Tab-separated table of C-alpha atoms in Angstrom:
chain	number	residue	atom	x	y	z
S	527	UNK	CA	-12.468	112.589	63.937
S	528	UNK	CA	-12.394	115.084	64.058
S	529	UNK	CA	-12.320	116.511	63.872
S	530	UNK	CA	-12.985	120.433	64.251
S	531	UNK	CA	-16.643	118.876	63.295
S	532	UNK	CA	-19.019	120.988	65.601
S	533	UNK	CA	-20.307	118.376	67.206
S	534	UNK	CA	-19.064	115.333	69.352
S	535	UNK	CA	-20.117	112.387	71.327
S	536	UNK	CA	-18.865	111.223	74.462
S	537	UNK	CA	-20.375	108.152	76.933
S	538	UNK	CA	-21.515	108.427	80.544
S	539	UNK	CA	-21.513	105.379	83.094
S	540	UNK	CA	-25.049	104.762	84.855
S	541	UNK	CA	-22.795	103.747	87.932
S	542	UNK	CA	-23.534	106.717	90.683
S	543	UNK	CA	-20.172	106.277	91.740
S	544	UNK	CA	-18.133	107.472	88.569
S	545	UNK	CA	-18.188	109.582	85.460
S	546	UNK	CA	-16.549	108.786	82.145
S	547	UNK	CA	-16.860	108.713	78.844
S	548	UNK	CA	-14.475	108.784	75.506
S	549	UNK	CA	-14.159	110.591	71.952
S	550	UNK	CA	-15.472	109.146	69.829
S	551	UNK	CA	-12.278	108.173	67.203
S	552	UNK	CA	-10.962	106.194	70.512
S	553	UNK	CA	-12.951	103.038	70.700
S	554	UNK	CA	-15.371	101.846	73.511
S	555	UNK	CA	-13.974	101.657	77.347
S	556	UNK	CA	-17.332	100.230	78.279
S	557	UNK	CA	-20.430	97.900	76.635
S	558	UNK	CA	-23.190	99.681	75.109
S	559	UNK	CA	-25.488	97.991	77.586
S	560	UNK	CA	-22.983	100.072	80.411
S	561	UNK	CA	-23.445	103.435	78.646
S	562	UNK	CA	-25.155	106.053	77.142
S	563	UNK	CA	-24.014	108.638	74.332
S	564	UNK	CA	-24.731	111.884	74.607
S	565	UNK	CA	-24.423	114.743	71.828
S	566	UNK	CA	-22.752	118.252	72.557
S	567	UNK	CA	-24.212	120.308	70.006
S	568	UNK	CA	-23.235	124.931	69.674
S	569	UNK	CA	-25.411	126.882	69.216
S	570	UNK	CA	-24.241	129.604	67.834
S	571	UNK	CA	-26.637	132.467	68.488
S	572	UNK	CA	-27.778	130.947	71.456
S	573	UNK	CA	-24.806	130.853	73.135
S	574	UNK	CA	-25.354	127.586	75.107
S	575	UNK	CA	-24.718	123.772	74.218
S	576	UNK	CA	-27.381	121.444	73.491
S	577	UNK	CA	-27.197	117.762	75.378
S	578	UNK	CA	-28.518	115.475	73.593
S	579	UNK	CA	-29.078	112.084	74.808
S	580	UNK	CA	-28.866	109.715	71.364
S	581	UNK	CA	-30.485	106.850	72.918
S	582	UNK	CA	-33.628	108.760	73.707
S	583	UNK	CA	-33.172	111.578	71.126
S	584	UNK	CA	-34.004	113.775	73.484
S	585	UNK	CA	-32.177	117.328	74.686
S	586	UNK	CA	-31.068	116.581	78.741
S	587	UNK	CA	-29.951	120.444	79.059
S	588	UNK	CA	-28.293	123.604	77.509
S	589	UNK	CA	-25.174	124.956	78.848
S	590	UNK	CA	-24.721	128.500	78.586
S	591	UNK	CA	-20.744	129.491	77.064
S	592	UNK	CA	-19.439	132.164	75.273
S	593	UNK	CA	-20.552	134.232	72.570
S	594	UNK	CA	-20.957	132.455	69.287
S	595	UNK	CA	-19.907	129.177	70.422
S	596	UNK	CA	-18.698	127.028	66.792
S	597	UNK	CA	-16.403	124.408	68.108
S	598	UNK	CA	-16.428	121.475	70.180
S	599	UNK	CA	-14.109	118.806	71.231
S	600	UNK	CA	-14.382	115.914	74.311
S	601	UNK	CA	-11.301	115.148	76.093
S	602	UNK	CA	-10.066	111.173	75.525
S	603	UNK	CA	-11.125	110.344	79.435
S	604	UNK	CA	-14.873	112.021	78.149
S	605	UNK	CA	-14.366	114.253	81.444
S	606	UNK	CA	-13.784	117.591	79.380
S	607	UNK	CA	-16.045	118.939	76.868
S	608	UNK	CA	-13.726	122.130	75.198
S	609	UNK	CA	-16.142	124.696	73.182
S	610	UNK	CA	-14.941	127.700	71.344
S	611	UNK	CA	-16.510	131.222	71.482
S	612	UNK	CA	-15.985	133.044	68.163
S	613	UNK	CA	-17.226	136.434	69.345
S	614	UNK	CA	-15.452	135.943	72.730
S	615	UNK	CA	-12.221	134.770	71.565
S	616	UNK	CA	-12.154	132.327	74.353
S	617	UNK	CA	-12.857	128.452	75.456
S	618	UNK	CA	-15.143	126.817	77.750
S	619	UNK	CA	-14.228	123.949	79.569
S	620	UNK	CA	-17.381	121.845	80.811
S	621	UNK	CA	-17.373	119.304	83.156
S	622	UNK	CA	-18.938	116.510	81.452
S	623	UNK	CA	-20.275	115.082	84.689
S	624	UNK	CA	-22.548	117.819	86.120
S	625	UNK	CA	-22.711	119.667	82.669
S	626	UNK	CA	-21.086	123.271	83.886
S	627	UNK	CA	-18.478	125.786	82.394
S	628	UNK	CA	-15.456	125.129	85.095
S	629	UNK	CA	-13.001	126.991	83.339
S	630	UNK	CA	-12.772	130.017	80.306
S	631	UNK	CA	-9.902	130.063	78.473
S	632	UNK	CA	-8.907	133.279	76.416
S	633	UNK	CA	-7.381	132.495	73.239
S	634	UNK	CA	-6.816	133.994	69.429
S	635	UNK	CA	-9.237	136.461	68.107
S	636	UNK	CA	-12.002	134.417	66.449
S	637	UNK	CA	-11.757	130.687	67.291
S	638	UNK	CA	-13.229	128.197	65.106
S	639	UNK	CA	-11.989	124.512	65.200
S	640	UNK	CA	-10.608	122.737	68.668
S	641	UNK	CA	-9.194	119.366	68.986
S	642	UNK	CA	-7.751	117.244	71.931
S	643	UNK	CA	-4.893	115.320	72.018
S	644	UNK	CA	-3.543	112.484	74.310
S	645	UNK	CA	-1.393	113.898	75.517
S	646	UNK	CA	-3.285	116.972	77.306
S	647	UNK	CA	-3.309	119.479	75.033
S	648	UNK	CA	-5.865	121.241	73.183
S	649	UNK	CA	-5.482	122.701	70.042
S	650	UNK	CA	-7.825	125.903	69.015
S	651	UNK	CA	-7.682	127.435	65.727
S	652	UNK	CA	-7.821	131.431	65.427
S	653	UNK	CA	-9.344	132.334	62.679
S	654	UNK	CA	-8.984	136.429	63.234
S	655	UNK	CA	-5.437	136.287	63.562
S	656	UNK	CA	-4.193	133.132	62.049
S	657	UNK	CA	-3.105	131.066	64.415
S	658	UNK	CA	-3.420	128.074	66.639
S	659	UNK	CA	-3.343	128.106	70.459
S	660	UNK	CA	-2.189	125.287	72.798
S	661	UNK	CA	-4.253	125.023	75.667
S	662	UNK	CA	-2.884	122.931	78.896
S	663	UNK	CA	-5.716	120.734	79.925
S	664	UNK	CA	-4.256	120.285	83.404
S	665	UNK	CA	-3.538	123.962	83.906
S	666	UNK	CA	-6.523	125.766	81.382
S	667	UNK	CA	-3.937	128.041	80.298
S	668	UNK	CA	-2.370	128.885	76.990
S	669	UNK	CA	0.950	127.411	76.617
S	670	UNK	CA	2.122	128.371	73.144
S	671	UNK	CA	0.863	129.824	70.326
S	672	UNK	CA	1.533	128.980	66.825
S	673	UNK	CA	1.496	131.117	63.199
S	674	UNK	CA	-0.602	128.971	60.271
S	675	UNK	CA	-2.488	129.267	57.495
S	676	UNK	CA	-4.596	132.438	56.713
S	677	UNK	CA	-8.026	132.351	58.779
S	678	UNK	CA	-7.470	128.431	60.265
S	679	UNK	CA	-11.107	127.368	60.139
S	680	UNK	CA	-10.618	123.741	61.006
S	681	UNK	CA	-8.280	121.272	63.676
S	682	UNK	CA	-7.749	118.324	63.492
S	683	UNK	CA	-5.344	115.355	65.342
S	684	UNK	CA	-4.600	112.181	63.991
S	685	UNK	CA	-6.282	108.821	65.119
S	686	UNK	CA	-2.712	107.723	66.750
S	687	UNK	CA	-2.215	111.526	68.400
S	688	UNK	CA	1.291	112.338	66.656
S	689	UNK	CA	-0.493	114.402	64.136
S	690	UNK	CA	-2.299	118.021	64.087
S	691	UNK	CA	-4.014	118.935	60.699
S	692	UNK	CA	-5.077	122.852	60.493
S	693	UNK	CA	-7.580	123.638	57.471
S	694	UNK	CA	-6.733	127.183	56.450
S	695	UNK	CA	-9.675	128.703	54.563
S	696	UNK	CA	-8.496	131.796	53.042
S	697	UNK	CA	-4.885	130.589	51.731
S	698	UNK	CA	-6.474	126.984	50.310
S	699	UNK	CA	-4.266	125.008	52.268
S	700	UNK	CA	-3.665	122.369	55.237
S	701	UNK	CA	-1.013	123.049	58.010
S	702	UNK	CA	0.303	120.019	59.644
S	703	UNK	CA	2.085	120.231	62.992
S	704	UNK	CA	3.909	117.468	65.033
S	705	UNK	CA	1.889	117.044	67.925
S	706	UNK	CA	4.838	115.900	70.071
S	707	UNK	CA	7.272	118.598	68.956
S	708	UNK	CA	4.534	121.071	68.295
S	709	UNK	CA	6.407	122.366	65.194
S	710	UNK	CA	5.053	122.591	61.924
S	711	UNK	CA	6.162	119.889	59.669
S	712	UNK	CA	4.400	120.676	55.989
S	713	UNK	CA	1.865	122.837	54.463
S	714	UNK	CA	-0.346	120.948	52.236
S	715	UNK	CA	-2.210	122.811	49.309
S	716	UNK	CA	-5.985	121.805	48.822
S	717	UNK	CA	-9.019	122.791	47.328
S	718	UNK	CA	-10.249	126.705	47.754
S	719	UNK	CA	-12.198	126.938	50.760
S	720	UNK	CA	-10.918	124.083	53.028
S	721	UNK	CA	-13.219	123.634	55.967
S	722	UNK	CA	-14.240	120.255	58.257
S	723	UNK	CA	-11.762	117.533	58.177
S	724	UNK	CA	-11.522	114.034	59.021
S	725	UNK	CA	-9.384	110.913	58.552
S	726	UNK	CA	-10.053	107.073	57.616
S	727	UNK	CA	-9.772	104.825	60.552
S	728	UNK	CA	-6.065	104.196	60.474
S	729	UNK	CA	-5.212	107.783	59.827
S	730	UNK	CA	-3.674	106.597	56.516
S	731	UNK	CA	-5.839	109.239	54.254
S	732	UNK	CA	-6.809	112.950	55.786
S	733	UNK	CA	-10.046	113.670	53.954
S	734	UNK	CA	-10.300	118.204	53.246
S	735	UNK	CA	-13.931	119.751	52.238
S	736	UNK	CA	-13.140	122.498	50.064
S	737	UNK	CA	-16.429	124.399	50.135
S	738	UNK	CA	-15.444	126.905	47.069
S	739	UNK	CA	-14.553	124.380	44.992
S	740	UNK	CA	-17.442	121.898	46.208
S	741	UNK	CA	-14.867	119.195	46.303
S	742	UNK	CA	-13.036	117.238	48.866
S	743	UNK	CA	-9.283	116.891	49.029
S	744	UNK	CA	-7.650	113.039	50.059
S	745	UNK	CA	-4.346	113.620	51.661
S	746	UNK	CA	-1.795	110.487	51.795
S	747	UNK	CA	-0.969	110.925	55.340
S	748	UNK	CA	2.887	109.461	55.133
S	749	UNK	CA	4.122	111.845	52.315
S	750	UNK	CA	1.793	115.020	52.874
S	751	UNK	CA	0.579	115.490	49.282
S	752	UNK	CA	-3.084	115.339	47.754
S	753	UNK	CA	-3.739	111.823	45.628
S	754	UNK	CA	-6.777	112.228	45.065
S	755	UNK	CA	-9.667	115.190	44.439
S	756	UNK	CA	-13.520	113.829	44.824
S	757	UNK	CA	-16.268	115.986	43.128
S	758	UNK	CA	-18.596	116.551	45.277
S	759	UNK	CA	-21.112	117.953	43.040
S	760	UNK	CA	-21.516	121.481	41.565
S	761	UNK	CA	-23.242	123.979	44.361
S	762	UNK	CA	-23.103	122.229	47.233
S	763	UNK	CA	-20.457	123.621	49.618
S	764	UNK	CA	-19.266	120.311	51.518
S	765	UNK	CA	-18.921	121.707	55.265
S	766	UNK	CA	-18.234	118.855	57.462
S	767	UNK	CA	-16.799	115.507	57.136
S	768	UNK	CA	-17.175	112.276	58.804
S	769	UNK	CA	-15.683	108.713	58.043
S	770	UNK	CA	-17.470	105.372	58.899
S	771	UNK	CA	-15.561	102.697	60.956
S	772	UNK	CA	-14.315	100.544	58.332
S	773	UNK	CA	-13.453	103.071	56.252
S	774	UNK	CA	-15.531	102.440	52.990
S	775	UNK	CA	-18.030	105.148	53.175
S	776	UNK	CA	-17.073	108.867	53.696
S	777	UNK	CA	-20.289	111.581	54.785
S	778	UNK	CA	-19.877	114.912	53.652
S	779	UNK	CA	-22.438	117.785	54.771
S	780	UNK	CA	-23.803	120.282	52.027
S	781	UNK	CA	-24.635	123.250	52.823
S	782	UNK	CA	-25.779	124.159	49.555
S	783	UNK	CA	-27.702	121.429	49.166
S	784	UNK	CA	-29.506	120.579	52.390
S	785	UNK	CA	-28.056	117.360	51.726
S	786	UNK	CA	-25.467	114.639	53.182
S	787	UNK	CA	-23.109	112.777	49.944
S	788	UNK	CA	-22.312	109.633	50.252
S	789	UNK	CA	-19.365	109.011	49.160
S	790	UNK	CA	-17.815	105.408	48.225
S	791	UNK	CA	-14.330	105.846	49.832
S	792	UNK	CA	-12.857	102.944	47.984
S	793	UNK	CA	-12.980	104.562	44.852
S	794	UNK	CA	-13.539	108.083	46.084
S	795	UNK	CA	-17.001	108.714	44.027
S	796	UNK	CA	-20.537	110.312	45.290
S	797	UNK	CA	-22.662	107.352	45.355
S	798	UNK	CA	-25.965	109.323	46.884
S	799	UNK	CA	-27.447	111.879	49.173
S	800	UNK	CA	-29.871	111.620	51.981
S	801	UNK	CA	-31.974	115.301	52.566
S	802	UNK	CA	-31.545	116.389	55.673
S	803	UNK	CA	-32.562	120.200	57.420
S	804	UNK	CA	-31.429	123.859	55.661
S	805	UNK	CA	-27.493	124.419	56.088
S	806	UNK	CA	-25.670	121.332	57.430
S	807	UNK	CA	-22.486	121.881	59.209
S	808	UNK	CA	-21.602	119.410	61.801
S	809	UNK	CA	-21.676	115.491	61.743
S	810	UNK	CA	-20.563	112.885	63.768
S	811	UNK	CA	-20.462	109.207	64.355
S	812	UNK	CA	-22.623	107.890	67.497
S	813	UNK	CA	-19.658	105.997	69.848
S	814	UNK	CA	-21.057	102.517	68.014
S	815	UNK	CA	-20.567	103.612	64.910
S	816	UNK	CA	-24.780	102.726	64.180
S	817	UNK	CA	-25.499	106.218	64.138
S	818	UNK	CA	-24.844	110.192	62.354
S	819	UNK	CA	-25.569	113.078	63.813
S	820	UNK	CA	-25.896	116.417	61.910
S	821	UNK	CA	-26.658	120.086	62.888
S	822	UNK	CA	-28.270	121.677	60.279
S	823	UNK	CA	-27.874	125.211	61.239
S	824	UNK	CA	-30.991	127.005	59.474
S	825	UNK	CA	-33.645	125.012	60.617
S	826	UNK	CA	-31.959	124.657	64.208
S	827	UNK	CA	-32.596	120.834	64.512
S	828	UNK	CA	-30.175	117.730	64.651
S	829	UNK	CA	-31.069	114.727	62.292
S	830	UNK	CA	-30.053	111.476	63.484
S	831	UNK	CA	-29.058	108.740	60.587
S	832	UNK	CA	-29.091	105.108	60.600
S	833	UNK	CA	-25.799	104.706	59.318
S	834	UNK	CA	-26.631	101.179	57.365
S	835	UNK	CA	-29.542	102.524	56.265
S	836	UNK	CA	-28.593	106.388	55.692
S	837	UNK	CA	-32.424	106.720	56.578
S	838	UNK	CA	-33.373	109.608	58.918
S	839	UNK	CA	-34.960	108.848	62.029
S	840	UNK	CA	-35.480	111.519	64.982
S	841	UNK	CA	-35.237	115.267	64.060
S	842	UNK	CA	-34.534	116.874	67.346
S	843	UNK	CA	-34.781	120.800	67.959
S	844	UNK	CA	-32.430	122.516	69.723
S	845	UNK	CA	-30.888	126.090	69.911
S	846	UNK	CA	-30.661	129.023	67.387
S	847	UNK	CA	-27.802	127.720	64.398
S	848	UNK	CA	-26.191	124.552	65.861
């Protein structure tokens, strides 16, 4: 997922003698009954990361980072939790299992979205200087940096890893990078505004929320080219994006609205909204799939959402604009 959604889940075994724990787009390792899911929410004028524990709904701890901490992104072995610092310009790297900074990564001016892939790399998107660094996750240093889009808000890699989708806000469009050859393959044209990002389950359709335009953008993943524009509704600046397991419902947040859509991903259509705080940004899935998470930034609380029931449940507090 994706996602450069500012939030993400990982898993943590109860066994004293181990740590790990997953993204949340890879499937379980373990049995619900063997783990617990915990929430990594920024806060962005806090500076520190909220951990929230989804089975209690309760905050565990905040871990100081950067300055202006936006994105977040948890490595595929759940070990690594990557955070970028917008007024930094750098990364932290937490360790998952005892919940400290290990490592601070300096990147572009201005980072925004991050994303891991399989293969040990994390991409973070520079939004002051339009570009996208490559961080080695063995190493925590910058291996290449690439030109995109102007002011890459969003990152983004594929369900199968072979895939990097960049959401450029300023120049309307998506860049999309081999994530093997780390070369830029195609440069999509969206909806003005393009922001959060995710896919369907399969990676067959990249979903683009245009906040200008208050629309989202369906990209056919095989041939690179938008079939399909939803309207999201006039006014409501779609922010982040998340797409339910099977693929039939798509969860857009508003932040004009104060609002989640629900949108009917069959047929691409708004079917409803469920209120949630002032100024949603982030959402994500709960490892299960049973639950959404999302930040809304001007009340500083997290909602949590049955996802078959799209009722709210717990509305946990945390730091100053998650």
């Amino acid at each position: 997922m994706y996602n450069s959604i500012p939030m993400k889940f990982s898993r943590q075994l109860i066994f004293p003698f181990k740590w790990i724990g997953f993204l949340l787009v890879l499937g379980s390792l373990f049995t619900q009954a063997e783990a617990q899911p915990f929430a990594y929410i920024p806060n962005a004028f806090s500076d520190n990361v909220s951990v929230i524990n989804v089975a209690t709904n309760t905050v565990v701890t905040n871990i100081p980072v950067g300055l202006g901490p936006f994105g977040v992104a948890v490595s595929p072995d759940g070990s690594k939790v990557y955070v970028t610092n917008q007024f930094s310009s750098n990364v932290s790297v937490i360790d998952a299992a005892t919940n400290t900074v290990e490592a601070t990564v300096t990147v572009g001016s201005a980072p925004e979205g991050v994303a891991v892939s399989r293969v040990g790399k994390v991409y973070v998107a520079n939004a002051g200087d339009n570009t996208v660094s490559i961080i080695n996750a063995q190493t925590n240093t910058v291996s290449l940096t690439l030109p995109v889009g102007q002011t890459p808000h969003g990152v983004m890699v594929s369900p199968n890893r072979a895939m990097v989708y960049v959401s450029n806000f300023v120049s309307g469009d998506v860049t999309v990078i081999d994530a093997f050859t780390d070369a830029v393959v195609a440069t999509v044209p969206v909806g003005n505004g393009p922001q959060g990002m995710t896919t369907s389950p399969r990676g067959f359709e990249v979903y683009v929320a245009n906040r200008f335009s208050s629309t989202i953008s369906v990209i056919d993943a095989a041939s690179n080219t938008v079939t399909a524009t939803i309207d999201n509704g006039a006014g409501t600046i779609p922010f982040g994006l998340a797409c339910s397991p099977s693929g039939t419902t798509l969860f857009a947040t508003n932040l004009g609205g104060g609002s989640v859509s629900v949108i009917d991903a069959t047929t691409n259509t708004l079917t409803g909204t469920i209120p949630v705080g002032g100024g949603p940004r982030g959402i994500s899935f709960s490892p299960d799939g049973s639950l959404l998470c999302v930040a809304s930034g001007d009340n500083n609380t997290v909602s949590v959402i049955n996802a078959a029931t799209q009722a709210v449940g717990a509305v946990i507090p945390v730091g100053n604009t998650p």
